[in-house]
Short mmCIF file of C-alpha atoms in Angstrom, two decimals:
data_model
loop_
_atom_site.label_atom_id
_atom_site.label_comp_id
_atom_site.label_asym_id
_atom_site.label_seq_id
_atom_site.Cartn_x
_atom_site.Cartn_y
_atom_site.Cartn_z
CA UNK A 26 64.29 105.66 117.40
CA UNK A 27 66.28 102.83 115.88
CA UNK A 28 67.30 103.73 111.80
CA UNK A 29 67.53 100.61 110.08
CA UNK A 30 69.79 101.03 107.26
CA UNK A 31 69.85 98.71 104.59
CA UNK A 32 73.11 98.40 103.12
CA UNK A 33 72.41 99.55 99.88
CA UNK A 34 75.41 99.28 98.26
CA UNK A 35 77.89 95.58 99.26
CA UNK A 36 80.86 96.51 98.16
CA UNK A 37 82.08 94.23 95.45
CA UNK A 38 79.46 91.08 96.92
CA UNK A 39 81.11 89.04 93.79
CA UNK A 40 85.16 89.02 93.93
CA UNK A 41 87.14 89.31 91.18
CA UNK A 42 88.64 86.16 91.81
CA UNK A 43 84.99 84.85 91.64
CA UNK A 44 84.06 86.64 88.16
CA UNK A 45 86.97 85.19 86.60
CA UNK A 46 86.24 81.19 87.33
CA UNK A 47 82.86 82.00 86.12
CA UNK A 48 84.27 84.08 83.02
CA UNK A 49 87.03 80.96 82.33
CA UNK A 50 83.22 78.67 81.96
CA UNK A 51 82.09 81.46 79.63
CA UNK A 52 80.02 83.64 81.72
CA UNK A 53 79.48 87.14 79.63
CA UNK A 54 77.75 88.58 82.65
CA UNK A 55 80.67 87.75 84.80
CA UNK A 56 83.09 89.35 82.12
CA UNK A 57 80.85 92.14 82.46
CA UNK A 58 80.87 93.40 85.40
CA UNK A 59 84.36 93.03 85.54
CA UNK A 60 85.21 95.39 82.64
CA UNK A 61 82.31 97.60 84.13
CA UNK A 62 84.98 97.22 87.75
CA UNK A 63 87.84 98.08 85.79
CA UNK A 64 88.16 99.74 82.50
CA UNK A 65 88.23 103.16 84.27
CA UNK A 66 91.40 102.13 86.15
CA UNK A 67 92.63 100.27 83.13
CA UNK A 68 91.95 103.04 80.39
CA UNK A 69 93.33 105.80 83.01
CA UNK A 70 96.52 103.69 83.19
CA UNK A 71 97.18 102.93 79.68
CA UNK A 72 96.17 107.03 78.95
CA UNK A 73 99.05 108.25 81.54
CA UNK A 74 101.70 105.48 79.78
CA UNK A 75 100.90 106.42 76.00
CA UNK A 76 99.42 109.99 76.11
CA UNK A 77 97.68 109.41 73.50
CA UNK A 78 93.53 108.53 73.62
CA UNK A 79 93.21 106.47 71.03
CA UNK A 80 96.01 104.23 71.59
CA UNK A 81 94.87 104.05 75.25
CA UNK A 82 91.89 102.64 73.68
CA UNK A 83 93.26 100.11 71.78
CA UNK A 84 94.89 99.05 75.09
CA UNK A 85 91.32 98.95 77.15
CA UNK A 86 89.97 96.85 73.65
CA UNK A 87 92.99 93.88 73.85
CA UNK A 88 93.56 93.58 77.48
CA UNK A 89 90.25 92.81 77.88
CA UNK A 90 90.10 90.64 75.02
CA UNK A 91 92.90 88.76 76.98
CA UNK A 92 91.04 88.63 80.18
CA UNK A 93 88.16 86.83 77.73
CA UNK A 94 90.57 84.55 76.35
CA UNK A 95 93.13 83.76 78.73
CA UNK A 96 90.97 83.44 81.74
CA UNK A 97 91.51 80.25 82.86
CA UNK A 98 95.14 80.79 82.47
CA UNK A 99 94.54 83.22 85.41
CA UNK A 100 93.53 79.93 88.12
CA UNK A 101 97.35 79.43 87.90
CA UNK A 102 98.54 82.75 88.60
CA UNK A 103 100.16 84.02 91.77
CA UNK A 104 98.42 87.17 93.54
CA UNK A 105 95.99 89.04 92.78
CA UNK A 106 93.12 89.33 89.69
CA UNK A 107 94.15 93.00 89.50
CA UNK A 108 98.52 92.30 89.60
CA UNK A 109 97.50 90.19 86.47
CA UNK A 110 94.81 92.91 84.86
CA UNK A 111 96.78 95.80 85.62
CA UNK A 112 100.26 93.78 84.67
CA UNK A 113 98.57 92.48 80.95
CA UNK A 114 97.09 96.35 80.25
CA UNK A 115 100.84 98.30 80.86
CA UNK A 116 102.77 95.90 79.76
CA UNK A 117 100.44 96.86 76.12
CA UNK A 118 100.74 100.68 76.83
CA UNK A 119 104.40 100.00 77.27
CA UNK A 120 104.69 97.70 74.64
CA UNK A 121 102.70 101.04 72.59
CA UNK A 122 104.80 103.25 73.67
CA UNK A 123 107.94 101.85 72.86
CA UNK A 124 106.36 101.34 69.11
CA UNK A 125 106.21 105.13 68.84
CA UNK A 126 109.77 105.74 70.29
CA UNK A 127 110.92 103.51 67.38
CA UNK A 128 108.85 105.35 64.83
CA UNK A 129 110.42 108.69 66.09
CA UNK A 130 107.14 109.95 68.15
CA UNK A 131 109.37 110.71 70.85
CA UNK A 132 107.65 110.68 74.27
CA UNK A 133 108.09 113.28 76.67
CA UNK A 134 110.00 113.18 79.46
CA UNK A 135 108.89 112.04 82.81
CA UNK A 136 108.08 115.47 84.20
CA UNK A 137 105.01 115.19 85.18
CA UNK A 138 104.95 113.22 88.37
CA UNK A 139 102.20 111.11 89.45
CA UNK A 140 101.16 113.05 92.35
CA UNK A 141 99.90 116.01 90.47
CA UNK A 142 96.73 114.41 88.67
CA UNK A 143 93.59 115.92 89.80
CA UNK A 144 91.35 113.99 91.61
CA UNK A 145 88.34 113.46 89.12
CA UNK A 146 85.79 115.21 88.73
CA UNK A 147 81.90 113.80 90.52
CA UNK A 148 81.06 114.00 87.01
CA UNK A 149 83.14 110.50 86.36
CA UNK A 150 81.22 107.65 87.07
CA UNK A 151 83.08 105.08 89.64
CA UNK A 152 82.07 103.57 92.05
CA UNK A 153 82.95 104.87 95.68
CA UNK A 154 85.03 102.18 96.32
CA UNK A 155 87.40 102.50 93.38
CA UNK A 156 87.19 106.23 93.59
CA UNK A 157 88.77 105.19 97.62
CA UNK A 158 91.46 103.30 96.14
CA UNK A 159 92.55 106.27 93.58
CA UNK A 160 92.30 108.80 97.07
CA UNK A 161 94.79 106.12 98.42
CA UNK A 162 97.02 105.57 96.37
CA UNK A 163 97.52 109.57 95.25
CA UNK A 164 97.97 110.39 98.91
CA UNK A 165 100.52 107.46 99.75
CA UNK A 166 102.67 108.44 96.41
CA UNK A 167 102.46 112.30 97.42
CA UNK A 168 104.15 111.19 100.51
CA UNK A 169 107.52 110.19 98.40
CA UNK A 170 109.76 112.23 97.92
CA UNK A 171 110.80 113.49 94.65
CA UNK A 172 113.68 111.62 93.57
CA UNK A 173 111.88 107.93 94.07
CA UNK A 174 108.80 109.41 92.87
CA UNK A 175 110.66 110.06 89.55
CA UNK A 176 112.39 106.64 89.41
CA UNK A 177 109.04 105.30 90.05
CA UNK A 178 107.54 106.91 87.43
CA UNK A 179 110.42 106.27 84.73
CA UNK A 180 110.58 102.17 86.08
CA UNK A 181 106.26 101.63 86.57
CA UNK A 182 105.28 104.40 83.94
CA UNK A 183 107.44 104.79 80.81
CA UNK A 184 108.50 101.21 81.14
CA UNK A 185 112.33 101.74 81.59
CA UNK A 186 114.91 99.51 82.85
CA UNK A 187 116.89 100.51 85.73
CA UNK A 188 119.89 100.81 83.85
CA UNK A 189 117.76 103.38 81.59
CA UNK A 190 116.97 104.93 84.55
CA UNK A 191 120.06 105.43 85.40
CA UNK A 192 121.83 106.67 82.31
CA UNK A 193 118.55 109.21 82.12
CA UNK A 194 119.32 110.61 85.65
CA UNK A 195 123.22 110.65 85.78
CA UNK A 196 123.40 108.95 89.11
CA UNK A 197 124.52 105.74 89.62
CA UNK A 198 122.73 102.39 89.84
CA UNK A 199 123.32 101.84 93.56
CA UNK A 200 121.00 105.26 94.16
CA UNK A 201 118.79 104.42 91.57
CA UNK A 202 118.40 100.82 93.59
CA UNK A 203 118.10 102.35 97.27
CA UNK A 204 115.76 104.94 95.52
CA UNK A 205 113.26 102.16 93.90
CA UNK A 206 113.39 100.09 97.41
CA UNK A 207 112.40 102.80 100.15
CA UNK A 208 109.96 103.90 97.16
CA UNK A 209 108.35 100.44 96.88
CA UNK A 210 108.33 100.53 100.76
CA UNK A 211 106.92 103.87 101.82
CA UNK A 212 104.25 103.16 99.45
CA UNK A 213 103.26 100.12 101.07
CA UNK A 214 103.88 101.24 104.40
CA UNK A 215 101.63 103.89 103.62
CA UNK A 216 98.86 101.58 102.09
CA UNK A 217 98.98 99.52 105.22
CA UNK A 218 98.44 102.64 107.61
CA UNK A 219 95.29 103.65 105.05
CA UNK A 220 93.70 100.18 105.30
CA UNK A 221 94.23 99.71 101.76
CA UNK A 222 92.56 96.68 99.94
CA UNK A 223 93.10 95.29 96.81
CA UNK B 24 121.11 86.49 100.68
CA UNK B 25 122.13 87.31 97.61
CA UNK B 26 122.70 91.05 97.64
CA UNK B 27 122.66 91.32 94.32
CA UNK B 28 119.30 89.13 93.38
CA UNK B 29 117.74 91.25 95.88
CA UNK B 30 118.45 94.81 94.68
CA UNK B 31 117.14 93.23 91.52
CA UNK B 32 113.79 91.93 93.56
CA UNK B 33 112.45 95.78 93.40
CA UNK B 34 112.72 96.36 89.75
CA UNK B 35 111.06 93.05 88.86
CA UNK B 36 108.46 93.69 90.73
CA UNK B 37 108.57 96.93 88.60
CA UNK B 38 108.81 94.96 85.56
CA UNK B 39 112.25 97.18 84.82
CA UNK B 40 114.63 94.63 84.44
CA UNK B 41 115.72 92.68 80.94
CA UNK B 42 114.93 89.76 80.11
CA UNK B 43 117.83 87.71 80.99
CA UNK B 44 117.79 89.79 84.27
CA UNK B 45 114.29 88.14 85.00
CA UNK B 46 114.99 84.73 84.48
CA UNK B 47 117.94 84.84 87.00
CA UNK B 48 115.23 86.55 89.66
CA UNK B 49 112.28 83.52 88.61
CA UNK B 50 115.15 80.95 89.71
CA UNK B 51 116.66 83.22 92.60
CA UNK B 52 113.12 83.12 93.87
CA UNK B 53 111.85 79.44 93.07
CA UNK B 54 115.11 78.19 94.98
CA UNK B 55 114.20 80.77 97.91
CA UNK B 56 110.45 81.14 99.44
CA UNK B 57 112.20 83.64 101.87
CA UNK B 58 112.88 85.73 99.16
CA UNK B 59 109.66 84.50 96.97
CA UNK B 60 107.53 86.04 100.06
CA UNK B 61 109.21 89.40 99.46
CA UNK B 62 108.80 89.91 96.27
CA UNK B 63 105.32 89.00 96.74
CA UNK B 64 104.68 91.37 98.95
CA UNK B 65 106.74 93.97 96.29
CA UNK B 66 104.35 93.12 93.32
CA UNK B 67 101.62 93.53 94.99
CA UNK B 68 102.52 97.10 96.42
CA UNK B 69 103.30 97.54 92.46
CA UNK B 70 101.01 96.47 90.64
CA UNK B 71 98.55 98.88 92.85
CA UNK B 72 100.40 101.38 91.12
CA UNK B 73 97.74 101.90 88.79
CA UNK B 74 95.51 103.37 90.88
CA UNK B 75 98.03 106.34 90.74
CA UNK B 76 96.72 107.04 87.60
CA UNK B 77 93.63 109.21 87.32
CA UNK B 78 90.57 106.97 85.90
CA UNK B 79 89.11 107.26 82.69
CA UNK B 80 85.71 106.31 81.21
CA UNK B 81 86.43 104.19 77.97
CA UNK B 82 83.41 105.41 74.86
CA UNK B 83 80.61 103.23 75.15
CA UNK B 84 81.23 102.23 71.84
CA UNK B 85 84.12 100.44 72.77
CA UNK B 86 82.39 98.25 74.84
CA UNK B 87 80.11 97.28 72.61
CA UNK B 88 82.40 96.37 69.85
CA UNK B 89 84.36 94.12 72.33
CA UNK B 90 80.65 92.22 74.04
CA UNK B 91 79.90 92.08 70.29
CA UNK B 92 82.92 90.18 69.69
CA UNK B 93 82.90 87.99 73.15
CA UNK B 94 79.47 86.91 72.97
CA UNK B 95 80.24 85.86 69.41
CA UNK B 96 82.94 83.77 70.53
CA UNK B 97 81.17 82.74 73.24
CA UNK B 98 78.66 81.56 71.77
CA UNK B 99 81.47 79.35 68.93
CA UNK B 100 83.91 77.99 71.79
CA UNK B 101 80.88 77.54 74.65
CA UNK B 102 77.48 76.70 73.38
CA UNK B 103 76.71 72.86 72.88
CA UNK B 104 75.80 71.51 69.97
CA UNK B 105 72.20 71.60 69.31
CA UNK B 106 71.11 67.74 68.50
CA UNK B 107 69.96 67.00 65.54
CA UNK B 108 66.34 65.89 65.84
CA UNK B 109 64.96 65.93 62.32
CA UNK B 110 65.97 62.19 61.86
CA UNK B 111 64.38 61.26 65.59
CA UNK B 112 61.08 63.15 65.00
CA UNK B 113 61.01 61.18 62.19
CA UNK B 114 61.30 57.82 63.26
CA UNK B 115 58.37 58.71 66.05
CA UNK B 116 56.28 60.08 63.52
CA UNK B 117 56.88 56.88 61.41
CA UNK B 118 56.15 54.89 64.68
CA UNK B 119 52.92 55.82 65.04
CA UNK B 120 51.85 56.56 61.55
CA UNK B 121 53.88 53.83 59.40
CA UNK B 122 53.89 55.27 55.65
CA UNK B 123 53.53 53.54 52.36
CA UNK B 124 55.07 55.94 50.30
CA UNK B 125 57.54 57.61 52.85
CA UNK B 126 55.60 61.02 53.31
CA UNK B 127 53.78 62.29 56.66
CA UNK B 128 50.35 61.29 56.73
CA UNK B 129 47.94 64.78 57.96
CA UNK B 130 47.64 63.50 61.52
CA UNK B 131 51.17 63.71 62.05
CA UNK B 132 51.07 67.00 60.34
CA UNK B 133 48.24 67.38 63.11
CA UNK B 134 50.32 66.29 66.14
CA UNK B 135 53.25 68.35 64.70
CA UNK B 136 51.35 71.59 65.13
CA UNK B 137 49.58 70.67 68.15
CA UNK B 138 53.42 70.38 70.01
CA UNK B 139 54.57 73.55 68.04
CA UNK B 140 51.73 75.39 69.93
CA UNK B 141 52.56 73.68 73.33
CA UNK B 142 55.83 74.51 73.48
CA UNK B 143 55.50 78.34 72.01
CA UNK B 144 52.49 78.40 74.48
CA UNK B 145 54.94 77.33 77.56
CA UNK B 146 57.84 79.42 76.07
CA UNK B 147 55.47 82.31 75.88
CA UNK B 148 54.85 82.51 79.40
CA UNK B 149 58.53 81.12 80.66
CA UNK B 150 59.30 84.65 78.61
CA UNK B 151 56.46 86.58 80.45
CA UNK B 152 57.63 85.34 84.12
CA UNK B 153 61.61 85.84 82.39
CA UNK B 154 60.53 89.70 81.93
CA UNK B 155 58.75 90.48 85.12
CA UNK B 156 61.45 89.01 87.13
CA UNK B 157 63.96 90.92 84.85
CA UNK B 158 61.66 94.34 85.48
CA UNK B 159 62.10 93.52 89.52
CA UNK B 160 65.95 93.43 88.84
CA UNK B 161 65.82 96.73 86.77
CA UNK B 162 64.28 98.41 89.43
CA UNK B 163 66.58 97.44 92.04
CA UNK B 164 69.83 98.14 89.90
CA UNK B 165 68.10 101.69 89.33
CA UNK B 166 67.43 102.42 93.03
CA UNK B 167 70.90 101.04 94.13
CA UNK B 168 72.47 103.52 91.03
CA UNK B 169 70.47 106.29 92.24
CA UNK B 170 71.49 105.76 95.26
CA UNK B 171 75.15 105.00 94.55
CA UNK B 172 75.28 108.38 92.79
CA UNK B 173 73.73 110.39 96.12
CA UNK B 174 77.03 108.31 98.19
CA UNK B 175 78.83 109.52 95.14
CA UNK B 176 77.85 112.81 95.77
CA UNK B 177 79.43 113.05 99.23
CA UNK B 178 82.49 111.50 98.53
CA UNK B 179 82.95 114.20 95.83
CA UNK B 180 82.27 116.83 97.59
CA UNK B 181 84.23 120.45 97.52
CA UNK B 182 83.00 120.35 101.49
CA UNK B 183 83.40 116.82 102.55
CA UNK B 184 85.23 116.19 105.35
CA UNK B 185 86.80 112.75 105.73
CA UNK B 186 87.17 111.20 109.81
CA UNK B 187 89.35 108.31 110.48
CA UNK B 188 87.42 105.61 112.88
CA UNK B 189 89.93 103.13 113.93
CA UNK B 190 89.46 99.63 115.55
CA UNK B 191 89.35 98.71 119.17
CA UNK B 192 91.07 95.71 120.61
CA UNK B 193 88.11 94.07 119.58
CA UNK B 194 88.80 94.18 116.40
CA UNK B 195 92.27 95.87 115.88
CA UNK B 196 91.96 94.86 112.17
CA UNK B 197 89.21 97.47 111.20
CA UNK B 198 89.05 100.56 109.84
CA UNK B 199 86.91 103.23 108.04
CA UNK B 200 85.83 106.69 107.54
CA UNK B 201 83.02 109.17 108.07
CA UNK B 202 82.88 111.26 105.57
CA UNK B 203 79.96 114.01 105.89
CA UNK B 204 79.27 117.31 103.44
CA UNK B 205 79.56 119.98 106.40
CA UNK B 206 77.22 122.28 103.77
CA UNK B 207 74.55 119.65 103.44
CA UNK B 208 74.96 117.74 106.58
CA UNK B 209 74.89 114.41 104.36
CA UNK B 210 77.44 111.66 105.39
CA UNK B 211 78.98 108.46 104.12
CA UNK B 212 80.39 105.29 106.45
CA UNK B 213 82.65 103.37 104.80
CA UNK B 214 84.09 100.40 106.84
CA UNK B 215 86.71 97.54 105.91
CA UNK B 216 88.26 94.64 107.84
CA UNK B 217 85.26 93.73 109.91
CA UNK B 218 84.74 90.40 110.90
CA UNK B 219 81.30 88.12 109.85
CA UNK B 220 79.31 87.89 112.65
CA UNK B 221 76.89 85.00 113.07
CA UNK B 222 73.24 85.41 112.30
CA UNK B 223 72.16 86.43 115.79
CA UNK B 224 74.68 89.61 115.79
CA UNK B 225 74.51 92.52 113.41
CA UNK B 226 76.82 95.37 113.63
CA UNK B 227 75.58 98.61 114.83
CA UNK B 228 76.61 102.52 113.73
CA UNK B 229 76.64 105.14 116.97
CA UNK B 230 77.04 108.64 116.52
CA UNK B 231 77.93 110.43 120.43
CA UNK B 232 77.37 114.18 121.53
CA UNK B 233 78.69 114.05 124.91
CA UNK B 234 78.63 110.54 126.40
CA UNK B 235 75.18 110.30 124.71
CA UNK B 236 75.31 107.49 121.80
CA UNK B 237 72.41 107.82 118.98
CA UNK B 238 71.80 104.99 116.91
CA UNK B 239 72.56 105.70 113.63
CA UNK B 240 71.59 102.51 112.00
CA UNK B 241 72.32 98.93 111.30
CA UNK B 242 74.07 97.09 108.90
CA UNK B 243 75.94 93.77 107.24
CA UNK B 244 79.52 93.56 105.86
CA UNK B 245 80.71 91.35 102.65
CA UNK B 246 82.95 88.84 103.11
CA UNK B 247 85.37 91.31 102.53
CA UNK B 248 84.48 92.90 105.85
CA UNK B 249 83.16 95.88 103.97
CA UNK B 250 80.67 98.28 103.84
CA UNK B 251 79.09 101.42 102.41
CA UNK B 252 76.35 103.56 104.21
CA UNK B 253 74.13 106.53 103.41
CA UNK B 254 73.70 107.94 106.73
CA UNK B 255 69.95 108.95 107.12
CA UNK B 256 70.98 110.97 110.18
CA UNK B 257 72.22 114.77 108.82
CA UNK B 258 76.15 115.05 110.59
CA UNK B 259 77.44 118.75 110.86
CA UNK B 260 80.61 120.22 112.09
CA UNK B 261 80.58 119.88 115.70
CA UNK B 262 77.25 117.89 115.94
CA UNK B 263 78.94 114.76 117.73
CA UNK B 264 82.37 114.29 119.33
CA UNK B 265 83.04 110.53 118.67
CA UNK B 266 81.70 108.16 116.09
CA UNK B 267 81.34 104.06 117.08
CA UNK B 268 80.50 101.10 115.74
CA UNK B 269 79.21 97.73 118.78
CA UNK B 270 78.16 94.27 118.12
CA UNK B 271 74.08 94.02 119.14
CA UNK B 272 71.65 91.81 118.59
CA UNK B 273 69.56 91.07 115.06
CA UNK B 274 67.74 94.50 114.75
CA UNK B 275 69.77 96.88 116.55
CA UNK B 276 69.02 98.06 120.47
CA UNK B 277 68.42 101.88 121.82
CA UNK B 278 71.82 101.69 123.85
CA UNK B 279 75.33 100.19 123.00
CA UNK B 280 75.35 96.42 124.49
CA UNK B 281 77.72 94.69 122.68
CA UNK B 282 81.52 95.16 122.33
CA UNK B 283 82.42 98.38 120.56
CA UNK B 284 84.76 97.20 117.44
CA UNK B 285 85.23 100.71 116.23
CA UNK B 286 85.58 104.26 117.95
CA UNK B 287 87.00 107.82 116.80
CA UNK B 288 86.69 111.35 118.37
CA UNK B 289 85.48 113.31 114.62
CA UNK B 290 86.00 116.99 116.83
#
């Protein structure tokens, strides 16, 4: 018996690049699709960096506002929309974090390594595809040796420069360079193995 | 190759450089296309680190506030100015009913009222049609949401088992997963990297027991070569030995007749 299964969810029928091109023309429906697609990921990233839910919400608000106002500038960027989007969210989060440090609100030491975050509960409304991406990245990070994960955590999620990382770990700069380079290479290889597509 | 600059590429990709170092790297890659390619690869990997954090929904109020702001800004920046019609309309009336004192005759008021009535009527009809279309779209979206929730339930189930499916030599770039709930038998197929097919062709998914393939559905892929399907066949532990995807004529086949593009054992 032949069973016809209609593809009930065509994954991301509109690409991010198509949507942002529409946003640049003032299409608020396309903008809302981008929000629905990436708000959770942006919020999660902002919360991980700032450690404060209120600040994370401010970051998400400001990130998406910049996406709206600067959509026409994306056309001139290299790389995917997600690189641009997550770049804005991360930079705003790091700025918030640095402001906290300056105001004497000491940030916790980056002891929590990335891969220890549990999988999201079924109650988190997220598309299956995005859920798969989060799973794949966490699985890839879990393959890194602890020292390499630490460097990635401090650089990407804490906004520390290589000199600050070397100082914080007490390791020579050359060692930090090696760990970061090997970490990114391993992540790239793992993601390719898993068929990760952004 | 400048070793110092090459070392900085990694940290540039992680955005962990000083402003001075950033300028150095940008100048370096601008003059070195191969370094630019290496940096682009690192940037792509580094940006994906965002997915290592646990996703979290912002509160609904955040979206409402944002959309209000965006809609208001869109009105200002993108709405075309409404043409001023008063003077043009007055001129039209004047051409039909020349006035003596500058005020409109009662006949002009009647014509104007008739025009408004016709316009409102047409607008109302347009709104009704739009409402029907929106209702149909809403029903379709609700159906899609329900189906997405079913898919999510399978993927997020504590009893979910995942089986990787690899591409064959026909489409080595394709890959996928069969995710099956060992308790309920519900299963979801996720594929990526498949090529677009001609209009008379379709992909067909097979569940294979021994040497007997069972047709489990046909599907299309999107522009990115991806698709997600909720299977109507139950997949319980040991029920099948392998899975595969073949290219078949439109409408599918009872048995695989075309190229097997994906095939993997699942036992």
